Short mmCIF file of C-alpha atoms and ligand atoms in Angstrom, two decimals:
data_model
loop_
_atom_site.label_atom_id
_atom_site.label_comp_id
_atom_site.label_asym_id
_atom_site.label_seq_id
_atom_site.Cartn_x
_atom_site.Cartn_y
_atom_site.Cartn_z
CA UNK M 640 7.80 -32.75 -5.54
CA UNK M 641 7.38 -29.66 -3.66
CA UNK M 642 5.39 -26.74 -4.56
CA UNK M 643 6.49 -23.53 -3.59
CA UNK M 644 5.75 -19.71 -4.47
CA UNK M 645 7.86 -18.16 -6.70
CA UNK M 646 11.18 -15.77 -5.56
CA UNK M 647 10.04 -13.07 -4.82
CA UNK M 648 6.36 -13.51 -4.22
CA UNK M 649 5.35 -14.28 -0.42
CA UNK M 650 1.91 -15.61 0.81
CA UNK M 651 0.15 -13.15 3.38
CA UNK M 652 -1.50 -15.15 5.81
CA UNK M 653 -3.92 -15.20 9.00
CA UNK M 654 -3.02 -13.53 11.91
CA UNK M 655 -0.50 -10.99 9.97
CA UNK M 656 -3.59 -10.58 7.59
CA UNK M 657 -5.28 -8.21 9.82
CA UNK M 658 -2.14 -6.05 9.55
CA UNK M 659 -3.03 -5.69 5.86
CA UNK M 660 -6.73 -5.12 6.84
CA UNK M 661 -5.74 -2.50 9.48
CA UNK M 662 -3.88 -0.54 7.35
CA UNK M 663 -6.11 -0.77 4.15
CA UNK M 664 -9.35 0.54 6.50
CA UNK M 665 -7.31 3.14 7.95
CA UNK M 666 -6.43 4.45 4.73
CA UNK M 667 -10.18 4.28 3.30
CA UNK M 668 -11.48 6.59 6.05
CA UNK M 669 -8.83 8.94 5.73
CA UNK M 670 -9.44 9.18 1.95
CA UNK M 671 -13.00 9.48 2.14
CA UNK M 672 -12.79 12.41 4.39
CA UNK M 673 -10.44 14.03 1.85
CA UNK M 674 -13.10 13.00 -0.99
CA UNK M 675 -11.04 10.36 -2.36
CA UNK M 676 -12.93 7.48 -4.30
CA UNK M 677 -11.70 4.30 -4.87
CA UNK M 678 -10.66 3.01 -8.35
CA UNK M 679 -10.56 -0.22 -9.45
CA UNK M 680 -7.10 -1.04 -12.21
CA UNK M 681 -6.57 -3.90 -14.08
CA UNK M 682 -2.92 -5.17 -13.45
CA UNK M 683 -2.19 -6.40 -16.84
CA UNK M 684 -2.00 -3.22 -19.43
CA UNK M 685 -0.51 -2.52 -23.08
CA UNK M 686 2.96 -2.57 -22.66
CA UNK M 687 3.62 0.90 -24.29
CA UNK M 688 1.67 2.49 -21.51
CA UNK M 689 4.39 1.72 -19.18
CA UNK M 690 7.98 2.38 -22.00
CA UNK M 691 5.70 5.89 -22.76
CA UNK M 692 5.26 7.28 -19.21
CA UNK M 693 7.56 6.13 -16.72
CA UNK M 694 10.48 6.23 -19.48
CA UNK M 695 12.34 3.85 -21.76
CA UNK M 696 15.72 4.62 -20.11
CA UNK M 697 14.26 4.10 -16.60
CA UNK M 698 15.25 1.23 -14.45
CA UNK M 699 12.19 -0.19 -14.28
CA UNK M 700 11.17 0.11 -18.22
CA UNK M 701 14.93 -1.04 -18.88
CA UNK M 702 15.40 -4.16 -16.65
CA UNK M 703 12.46 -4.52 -14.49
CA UNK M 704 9.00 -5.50 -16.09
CA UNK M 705 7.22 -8.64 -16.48
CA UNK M 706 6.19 -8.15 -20.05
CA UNK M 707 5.31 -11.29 -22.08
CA UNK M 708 2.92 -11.66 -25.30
CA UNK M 709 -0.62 -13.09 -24.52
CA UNK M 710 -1.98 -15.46 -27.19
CA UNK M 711 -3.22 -12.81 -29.53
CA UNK M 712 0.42 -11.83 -29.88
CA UNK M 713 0.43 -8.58 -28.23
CA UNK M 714 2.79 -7.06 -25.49
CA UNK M 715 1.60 -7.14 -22.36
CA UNK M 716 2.92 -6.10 -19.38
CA UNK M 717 2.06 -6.49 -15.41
CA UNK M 718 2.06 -3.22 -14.06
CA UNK M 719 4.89 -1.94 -12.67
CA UNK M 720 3.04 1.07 -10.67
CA UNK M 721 -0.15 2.37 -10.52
CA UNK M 722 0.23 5.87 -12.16
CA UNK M 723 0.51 5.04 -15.54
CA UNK M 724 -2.84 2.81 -15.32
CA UNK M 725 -4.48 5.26 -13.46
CA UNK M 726 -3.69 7.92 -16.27
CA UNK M 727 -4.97 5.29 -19.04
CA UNK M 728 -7.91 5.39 -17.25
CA UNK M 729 -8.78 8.76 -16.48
CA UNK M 730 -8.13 9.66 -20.06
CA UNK M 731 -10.01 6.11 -21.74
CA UNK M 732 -13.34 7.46 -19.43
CA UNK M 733 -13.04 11.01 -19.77
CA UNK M 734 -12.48 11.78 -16.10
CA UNK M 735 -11.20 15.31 -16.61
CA UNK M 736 -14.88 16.44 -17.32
CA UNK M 737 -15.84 15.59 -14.20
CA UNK M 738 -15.37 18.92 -11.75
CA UNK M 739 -11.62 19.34 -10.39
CA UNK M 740 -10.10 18.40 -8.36
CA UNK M 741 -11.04 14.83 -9.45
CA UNK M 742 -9.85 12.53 -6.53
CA UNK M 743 -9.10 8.88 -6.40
CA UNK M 744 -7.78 5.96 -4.53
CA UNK M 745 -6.27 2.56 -5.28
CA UNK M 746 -5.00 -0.50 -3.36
CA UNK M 747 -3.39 -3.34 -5.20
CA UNK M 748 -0.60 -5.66 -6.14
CA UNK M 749 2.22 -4.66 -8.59
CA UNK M 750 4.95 -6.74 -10.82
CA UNK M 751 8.78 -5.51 -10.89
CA UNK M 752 11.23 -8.43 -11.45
CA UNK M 753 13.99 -6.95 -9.41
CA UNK M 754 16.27 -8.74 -7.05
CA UNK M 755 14.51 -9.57 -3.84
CA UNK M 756 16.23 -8.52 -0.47
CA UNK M 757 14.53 -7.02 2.58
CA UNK M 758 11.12 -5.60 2.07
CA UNK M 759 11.75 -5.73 -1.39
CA UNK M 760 9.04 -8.08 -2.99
CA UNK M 761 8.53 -9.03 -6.89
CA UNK M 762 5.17 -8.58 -6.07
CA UNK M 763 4.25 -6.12 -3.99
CA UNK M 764 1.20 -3.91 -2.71
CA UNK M 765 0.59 -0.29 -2.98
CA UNK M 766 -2.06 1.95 -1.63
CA UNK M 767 -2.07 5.39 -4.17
CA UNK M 768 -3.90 8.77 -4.64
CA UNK M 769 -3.80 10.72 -7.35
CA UNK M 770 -5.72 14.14 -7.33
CA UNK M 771 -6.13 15.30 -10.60
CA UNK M 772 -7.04 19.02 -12.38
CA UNK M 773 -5.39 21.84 -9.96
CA UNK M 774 -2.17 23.26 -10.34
CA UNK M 775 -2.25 25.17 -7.54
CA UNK M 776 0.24 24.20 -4.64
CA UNK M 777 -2.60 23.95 -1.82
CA UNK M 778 -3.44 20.62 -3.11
CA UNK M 779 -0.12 19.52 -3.09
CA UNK M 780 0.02 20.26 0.73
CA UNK M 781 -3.59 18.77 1.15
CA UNK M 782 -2.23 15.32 -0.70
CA UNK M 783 0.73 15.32 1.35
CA UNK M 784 -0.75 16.25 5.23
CA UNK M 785 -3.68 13.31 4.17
CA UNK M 786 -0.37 11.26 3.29
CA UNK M 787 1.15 11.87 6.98
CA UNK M 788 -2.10 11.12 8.09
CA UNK M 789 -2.62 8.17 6.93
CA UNK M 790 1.07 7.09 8.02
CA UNK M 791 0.40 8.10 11.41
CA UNK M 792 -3.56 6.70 11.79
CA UNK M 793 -1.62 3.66 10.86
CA UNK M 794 0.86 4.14 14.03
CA UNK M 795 3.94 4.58 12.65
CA UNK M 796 6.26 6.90 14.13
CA UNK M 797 9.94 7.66 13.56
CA UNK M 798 9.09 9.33 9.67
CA UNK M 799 11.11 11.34 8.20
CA UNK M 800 8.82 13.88 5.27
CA UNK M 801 10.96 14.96 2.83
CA UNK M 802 10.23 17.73 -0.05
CA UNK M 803 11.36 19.04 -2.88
CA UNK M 804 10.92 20.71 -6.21
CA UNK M 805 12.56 18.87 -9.51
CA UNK M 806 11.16 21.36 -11.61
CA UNK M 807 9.67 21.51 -14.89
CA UNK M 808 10.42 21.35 -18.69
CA UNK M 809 10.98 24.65 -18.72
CA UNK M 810 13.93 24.62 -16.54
CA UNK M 811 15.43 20.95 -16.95
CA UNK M 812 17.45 22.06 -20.09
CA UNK M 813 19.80 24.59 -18.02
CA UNK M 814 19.96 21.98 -15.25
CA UNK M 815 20.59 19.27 -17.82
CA UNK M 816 23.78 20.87 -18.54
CA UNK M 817 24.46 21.99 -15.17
CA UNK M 818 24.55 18.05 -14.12
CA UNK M 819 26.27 16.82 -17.31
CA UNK M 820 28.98 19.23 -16.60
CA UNK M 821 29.77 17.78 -13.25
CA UNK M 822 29.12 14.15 -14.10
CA UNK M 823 31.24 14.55 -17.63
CA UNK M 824 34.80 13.68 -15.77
CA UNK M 825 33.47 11.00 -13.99
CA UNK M 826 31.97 9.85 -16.79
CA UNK M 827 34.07 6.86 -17.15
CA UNK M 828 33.61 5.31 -13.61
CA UNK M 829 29.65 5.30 -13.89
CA UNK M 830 27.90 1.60 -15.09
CA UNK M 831 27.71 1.11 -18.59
CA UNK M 832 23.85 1.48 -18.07
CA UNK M 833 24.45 5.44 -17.18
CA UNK M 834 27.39 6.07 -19.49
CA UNK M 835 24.82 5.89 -21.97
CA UNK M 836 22.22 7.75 -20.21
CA UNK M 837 24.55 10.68 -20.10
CA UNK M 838 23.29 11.36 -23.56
CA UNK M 839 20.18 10.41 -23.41
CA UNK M 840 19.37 11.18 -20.32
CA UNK M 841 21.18 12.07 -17.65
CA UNK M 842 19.04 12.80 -14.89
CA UNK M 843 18.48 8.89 -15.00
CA UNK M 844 22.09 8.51 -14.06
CA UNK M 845 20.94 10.10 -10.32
CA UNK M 846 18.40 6.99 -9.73
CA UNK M 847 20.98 4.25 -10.45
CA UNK M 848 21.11 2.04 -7.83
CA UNK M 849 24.63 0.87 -8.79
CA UNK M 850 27.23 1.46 -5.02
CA UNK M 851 29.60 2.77 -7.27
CA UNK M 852 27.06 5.31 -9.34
CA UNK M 853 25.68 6.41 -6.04
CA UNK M 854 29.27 7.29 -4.52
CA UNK M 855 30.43 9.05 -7.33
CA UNK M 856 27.11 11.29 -8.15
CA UNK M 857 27.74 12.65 -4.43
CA UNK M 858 27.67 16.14 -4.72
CA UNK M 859 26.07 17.00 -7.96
CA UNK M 860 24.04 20.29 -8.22
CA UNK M 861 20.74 19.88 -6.57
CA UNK M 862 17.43 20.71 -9.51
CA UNK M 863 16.51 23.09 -6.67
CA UNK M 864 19.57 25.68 -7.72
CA UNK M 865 18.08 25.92 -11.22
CA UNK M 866 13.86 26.24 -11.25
CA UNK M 867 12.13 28.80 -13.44
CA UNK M 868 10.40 31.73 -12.09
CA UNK M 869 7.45 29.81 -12.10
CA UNK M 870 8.41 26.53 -10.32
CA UNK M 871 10.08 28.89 -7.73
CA UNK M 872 7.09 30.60 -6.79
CA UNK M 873 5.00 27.32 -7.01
CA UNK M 874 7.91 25.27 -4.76
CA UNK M 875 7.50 28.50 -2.09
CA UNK M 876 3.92 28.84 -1.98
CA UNK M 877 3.85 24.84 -1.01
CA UNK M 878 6.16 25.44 1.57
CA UNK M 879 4.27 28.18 2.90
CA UNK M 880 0.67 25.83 2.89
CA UNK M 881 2.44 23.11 4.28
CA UNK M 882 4.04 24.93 7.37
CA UNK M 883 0.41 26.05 7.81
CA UNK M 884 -1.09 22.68 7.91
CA UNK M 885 1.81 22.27 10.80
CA UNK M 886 2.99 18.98 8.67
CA UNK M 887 6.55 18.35 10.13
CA UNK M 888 8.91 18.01 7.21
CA UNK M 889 12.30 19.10 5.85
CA UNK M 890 13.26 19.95 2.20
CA UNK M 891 15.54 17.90 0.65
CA UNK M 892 16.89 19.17 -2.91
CA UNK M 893 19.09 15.34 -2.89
CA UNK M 894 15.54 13.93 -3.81
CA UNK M 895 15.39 12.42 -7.15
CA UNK M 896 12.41 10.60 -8.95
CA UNK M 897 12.59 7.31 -10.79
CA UNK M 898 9.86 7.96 -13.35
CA UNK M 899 10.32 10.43 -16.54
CA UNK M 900 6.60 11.98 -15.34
CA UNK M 901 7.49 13.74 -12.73
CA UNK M 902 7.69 17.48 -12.28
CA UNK M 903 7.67 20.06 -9.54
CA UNK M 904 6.53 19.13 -6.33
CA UNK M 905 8.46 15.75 -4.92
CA UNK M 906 8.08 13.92 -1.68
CA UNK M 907 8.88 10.86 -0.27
CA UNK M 908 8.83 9.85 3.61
CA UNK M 909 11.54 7.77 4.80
CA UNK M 910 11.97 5.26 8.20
CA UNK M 911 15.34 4.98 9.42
CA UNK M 912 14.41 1.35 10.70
CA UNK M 913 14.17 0.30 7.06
CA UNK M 914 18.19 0.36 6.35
CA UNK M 915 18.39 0.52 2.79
CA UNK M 916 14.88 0.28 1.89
CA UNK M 917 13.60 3.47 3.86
CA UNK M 918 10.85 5.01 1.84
CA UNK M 919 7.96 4.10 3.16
CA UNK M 920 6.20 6.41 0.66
CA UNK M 921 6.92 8.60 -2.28
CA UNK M 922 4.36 11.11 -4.67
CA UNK M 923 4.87 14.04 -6.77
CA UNK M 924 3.59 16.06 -9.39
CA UNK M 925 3.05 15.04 -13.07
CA UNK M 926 1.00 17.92 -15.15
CA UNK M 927 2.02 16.78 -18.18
CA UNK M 928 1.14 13.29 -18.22
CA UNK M 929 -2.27 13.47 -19.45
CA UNK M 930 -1.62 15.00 -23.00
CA UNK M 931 1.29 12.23 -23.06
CA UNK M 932 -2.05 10.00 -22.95
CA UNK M 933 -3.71 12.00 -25.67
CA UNK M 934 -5.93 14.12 -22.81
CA UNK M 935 -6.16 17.26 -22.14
CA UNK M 936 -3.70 19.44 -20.74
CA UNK M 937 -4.15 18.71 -17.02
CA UNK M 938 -2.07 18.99 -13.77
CA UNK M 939 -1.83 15.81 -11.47
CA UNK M 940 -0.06 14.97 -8.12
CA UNK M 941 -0.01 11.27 -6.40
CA UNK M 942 1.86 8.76 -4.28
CA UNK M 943 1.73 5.62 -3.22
CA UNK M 944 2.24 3.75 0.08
CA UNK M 945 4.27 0.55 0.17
CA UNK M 946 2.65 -1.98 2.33
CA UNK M 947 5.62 -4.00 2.57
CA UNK M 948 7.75 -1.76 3.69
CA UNK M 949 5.31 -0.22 6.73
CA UNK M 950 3.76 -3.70 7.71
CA UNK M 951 7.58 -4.58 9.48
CA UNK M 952 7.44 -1.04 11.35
CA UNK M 953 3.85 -1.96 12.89
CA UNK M 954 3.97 -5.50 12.97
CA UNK M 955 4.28 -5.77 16.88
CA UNK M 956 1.70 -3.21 17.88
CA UNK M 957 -1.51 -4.32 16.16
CA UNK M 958 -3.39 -6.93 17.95
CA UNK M 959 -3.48 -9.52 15.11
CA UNK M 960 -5.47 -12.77 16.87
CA UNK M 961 -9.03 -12.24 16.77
CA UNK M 962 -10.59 -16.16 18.23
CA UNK M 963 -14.02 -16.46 18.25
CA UNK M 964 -17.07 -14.76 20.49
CA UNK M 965 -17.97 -18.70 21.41
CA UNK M 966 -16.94 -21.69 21.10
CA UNK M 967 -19.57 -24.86 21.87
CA UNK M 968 -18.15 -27.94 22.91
CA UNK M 969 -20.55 -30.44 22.43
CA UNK M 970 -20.97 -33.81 24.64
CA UNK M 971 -22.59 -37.27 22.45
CA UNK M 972 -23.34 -37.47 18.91
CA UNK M 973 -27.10 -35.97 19.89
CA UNK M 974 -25.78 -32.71 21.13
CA UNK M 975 -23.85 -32.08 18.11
CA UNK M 976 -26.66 -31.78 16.13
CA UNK M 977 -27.81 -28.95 18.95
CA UNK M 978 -24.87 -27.31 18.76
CA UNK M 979 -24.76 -27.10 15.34
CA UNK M 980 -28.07 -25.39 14.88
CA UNK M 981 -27.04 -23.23 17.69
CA UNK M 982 -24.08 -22.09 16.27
CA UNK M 983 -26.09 -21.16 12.58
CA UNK M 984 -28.57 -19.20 14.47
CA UNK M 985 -25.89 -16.91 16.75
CA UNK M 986 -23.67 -16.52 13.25
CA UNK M 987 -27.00 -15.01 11.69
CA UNK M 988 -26.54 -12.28 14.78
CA UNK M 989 -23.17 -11.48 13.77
CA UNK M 990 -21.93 -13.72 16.96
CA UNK M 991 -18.10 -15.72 15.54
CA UNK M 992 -19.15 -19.24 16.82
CA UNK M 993 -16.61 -22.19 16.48
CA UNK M 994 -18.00 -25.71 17.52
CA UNK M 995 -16.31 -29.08 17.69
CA UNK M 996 -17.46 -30.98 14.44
CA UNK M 997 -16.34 -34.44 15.49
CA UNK M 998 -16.33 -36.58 18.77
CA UNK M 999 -13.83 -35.88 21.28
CA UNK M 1000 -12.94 -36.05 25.08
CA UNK M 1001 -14.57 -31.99 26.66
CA UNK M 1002 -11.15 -31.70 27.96
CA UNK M 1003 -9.41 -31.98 24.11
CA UNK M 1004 -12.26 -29.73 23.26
CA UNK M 1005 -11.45 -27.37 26.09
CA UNK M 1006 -7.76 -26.99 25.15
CA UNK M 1007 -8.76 -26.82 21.38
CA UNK M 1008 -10.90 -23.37 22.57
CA UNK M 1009 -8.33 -22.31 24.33
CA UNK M 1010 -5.73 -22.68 21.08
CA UNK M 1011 -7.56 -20.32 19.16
CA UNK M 1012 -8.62 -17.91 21.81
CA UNK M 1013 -12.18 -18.11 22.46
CA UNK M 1014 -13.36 -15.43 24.18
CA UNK M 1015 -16.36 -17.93 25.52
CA UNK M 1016 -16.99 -21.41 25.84
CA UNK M 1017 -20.48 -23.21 26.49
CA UNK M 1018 -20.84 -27.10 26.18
CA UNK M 1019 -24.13 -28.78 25.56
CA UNK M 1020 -24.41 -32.44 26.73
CA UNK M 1021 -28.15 -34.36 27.36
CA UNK M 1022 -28.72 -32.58 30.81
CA UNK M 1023 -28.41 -28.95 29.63
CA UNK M 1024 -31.18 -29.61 26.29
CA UNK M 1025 -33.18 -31.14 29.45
CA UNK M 1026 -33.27 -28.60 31.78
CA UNK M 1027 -33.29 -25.69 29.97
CA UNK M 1028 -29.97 -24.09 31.02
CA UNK M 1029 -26.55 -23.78 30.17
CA UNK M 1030 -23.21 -22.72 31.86
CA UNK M 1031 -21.06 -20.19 29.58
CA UNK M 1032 -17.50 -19.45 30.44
CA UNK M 1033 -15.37 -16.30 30.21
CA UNK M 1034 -12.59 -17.39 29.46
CA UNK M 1035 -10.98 -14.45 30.14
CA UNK M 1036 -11.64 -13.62 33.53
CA UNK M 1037 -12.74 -17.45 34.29
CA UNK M 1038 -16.09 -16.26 35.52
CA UNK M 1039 -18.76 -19.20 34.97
CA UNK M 1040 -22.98 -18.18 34.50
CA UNK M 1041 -25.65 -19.95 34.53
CA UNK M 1042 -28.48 -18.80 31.67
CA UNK M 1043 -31.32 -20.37 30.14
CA UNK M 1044 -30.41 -22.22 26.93
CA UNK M 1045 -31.27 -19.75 24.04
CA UNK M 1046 -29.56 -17.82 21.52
CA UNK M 1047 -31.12 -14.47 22.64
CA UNK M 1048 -29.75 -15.13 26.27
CA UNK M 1049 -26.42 -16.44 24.80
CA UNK M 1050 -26.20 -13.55 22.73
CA UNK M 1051 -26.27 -10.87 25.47
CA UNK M 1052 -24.00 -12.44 27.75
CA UNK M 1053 -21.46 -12.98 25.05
CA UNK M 1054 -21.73 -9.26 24.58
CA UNK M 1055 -21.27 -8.11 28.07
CA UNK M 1056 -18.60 -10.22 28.54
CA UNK M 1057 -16.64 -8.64 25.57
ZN1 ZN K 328 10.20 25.26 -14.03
ZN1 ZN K 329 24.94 3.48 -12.94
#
């Protein structure tokens, strides 16, 4: 029988690892000089979290959730995003007393039981902010320069910003009808799934990923034609702020959000080397989430990063093998002992120390150091412990030195050699 991980799911192994840990401690010092803290989610929520906020006639609420009932018979769900959890929370501990704007991080994995293809995982990592408490469009261009920063700290290139406004309550029920009067003819060549959102709701019908839904929704009004007074101003003064922070961008009114939450300000950035899957990222506004939760009233703005869709745009320029500082080949059963001491008392300095464990010919220990890319290689046999001295190798640049034989001299070679 043979084990495997599930569709969907992938493994994330040594070397590509360090891609992961690259991008994750990029991210963390960019967010702490923003004064964003981390929060720590549980994945597995209350169901009706998710159907509440992100919308029961959303794709994901519809057809992609893991939701199951846990032994106690309730409906559980693995979260789909990180918003909606993030909101539970902030309302749950009475974050909103806390001074504004209240600023916060998360990294972790989310659940959305969707057919895999490229970059498309059924489990798959996010990194989000969410900045929570001002309404006023400076934060949104704050959130969304830290956003290209962190993009570009990471060293991707080739992103396209995007930005738009989809308005607010108050001016969704003229664009409501705007849309519904240009989808209404068409009606009957849309999915099944968006013939009956075009009741219920049809700005649903501009997420459907369906070819033929996409094709024939070309050319529908744009929210942008249709915001209130108020969303206008608020949509020009983030322009304004964001031309001033010099972020390189362009505004596309074609940009349409998945979730039910969102409102006014919407972004997403986009890599043409993605094909289909381009967003690399994608935030917006959502001030009227919190009293959804039972909060207060309070304006919010987030987005999230998905790692597995910038990992493939980086993978070749991050130097990913990282072999150890030594490696100590040892010479007769006597020496190991040595050598294993050795190597306890160098890894208490911080020194990465490999060592042969079992008894082999120096030259299949040689070519074992070389495998894994020590950076140095020392081997102890009867005559070094006699004498006092030792010969350690750079492996790099082949040079060979002669030290006495203790850590403290082993330790500051291996650091000039580095
Ligand atoms: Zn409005
Ligand atoms: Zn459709």
């Amino acid at each position: 029988m043979k084990y495997k991980t599930l569709k969907g799911l992938q493994d994330i192994l040594p070397p590509e690892v360090s891609i992961w840990q690259h991008i994750e401690a990029t991210a963390r010092d960019i967010f702490r000089a923003y004064g964003y803290q981390e929060i720590r989610l549980p994945i597995l929520e209350s169901t009706d979290i998710f159907v509440r906020s992100i919308g029961e006639t959303s794709d994901i609420v519809e057809k992609e959730m893991y939701t199951f009932q846990d032994k106690g018979g309730r409906s559980v769900t693995l979260r789909p995003e990180g918003t909606a959890s993030f909101v539970r929370a902030y309302v749950e501990h009475h974050l909103y007393n806390n001074p504004a704007p209240q600023k916060y991080y998360y990294m972790g994995p989310m659940f959305r039981y969707e057919r895999p293809q490229a970059y498309r995982y059924r489990q798959f990592y996010q990194i989000g902010a969410e900045a929570m408490g001002v309404e006023d469009p400076k934060l949104d261009a704050e959130i969304i320069s830290m956003l290209t920063k962190i993009l570009s700290g990471i060293g991707l290139a080739g992103l396209n910003f995007e930005i738009t406004s989809i308005g607010c309550k108050k001016c969704r029920p003229a664009y409501r009808d705007a849309l519904k009067n240009f989808l209404r003819e068409k009606l009957n060549s849309f999915c099944s799934d968006c013939q009956r959102r075009f009741d219920v709701n049809p700005l649903r019908i501009l997420d459907c990923k369906v070819p033929d839904c996409v094709s024939i929704r070309q050319g529908s009004p744009p929210v942008i034609d249709y915001l209130c007074a108020e969303c206008k101003e608020h949509f020009e003064s983030l322009k304004h702020h964001v031309i001033l922070l010099k972020v390189p961008h362009t505004i596309n009114p074609n940009l349409v959000r998945g979730l039910d939450y969102y409102n006014k300000t919407a972004f997403e950035v986009t890599s043409e080397s993605l094909g289909a899957q381009k967003a690399v990222a994608a935030g917006g506004r959502y001030d009227g989430l919190v009293d959804e939760f039972g909060g207060p009233p309070t304006p919010g703005i987030g987005f999230a990063i998905g790692m597995e869709r910038i990992i493939p745009l980086i993978k070749d320029s991050v130097n990913k093998t990282e072999g150890p500082d030594l490696f100590i080949c040892t010479l007769g059963e006597k020496t190991t002992e040595e050598a294993f001491l050795l190597a306890e008392q160098l890894r208490s300095q911080g020194i990465m120390v490999e060592m042969n464990y079992e008894l082999h010919s120096l030259k299949s220990q040689m070519r074992k150091a070389d495998r894994i890319g020590a950076r140095n290689v020392i081997s102890i046999g009867e005559d070094e412990i006699k004498k006092g001295l030792i010969v350690i190798k750079d492996m790099g640049s082949k040079k060979e030195t002669e030290i006495g034989f203790y850590a403290a001299e082993l330790i500051k070679i291996i650091r000039e050699n580095k």
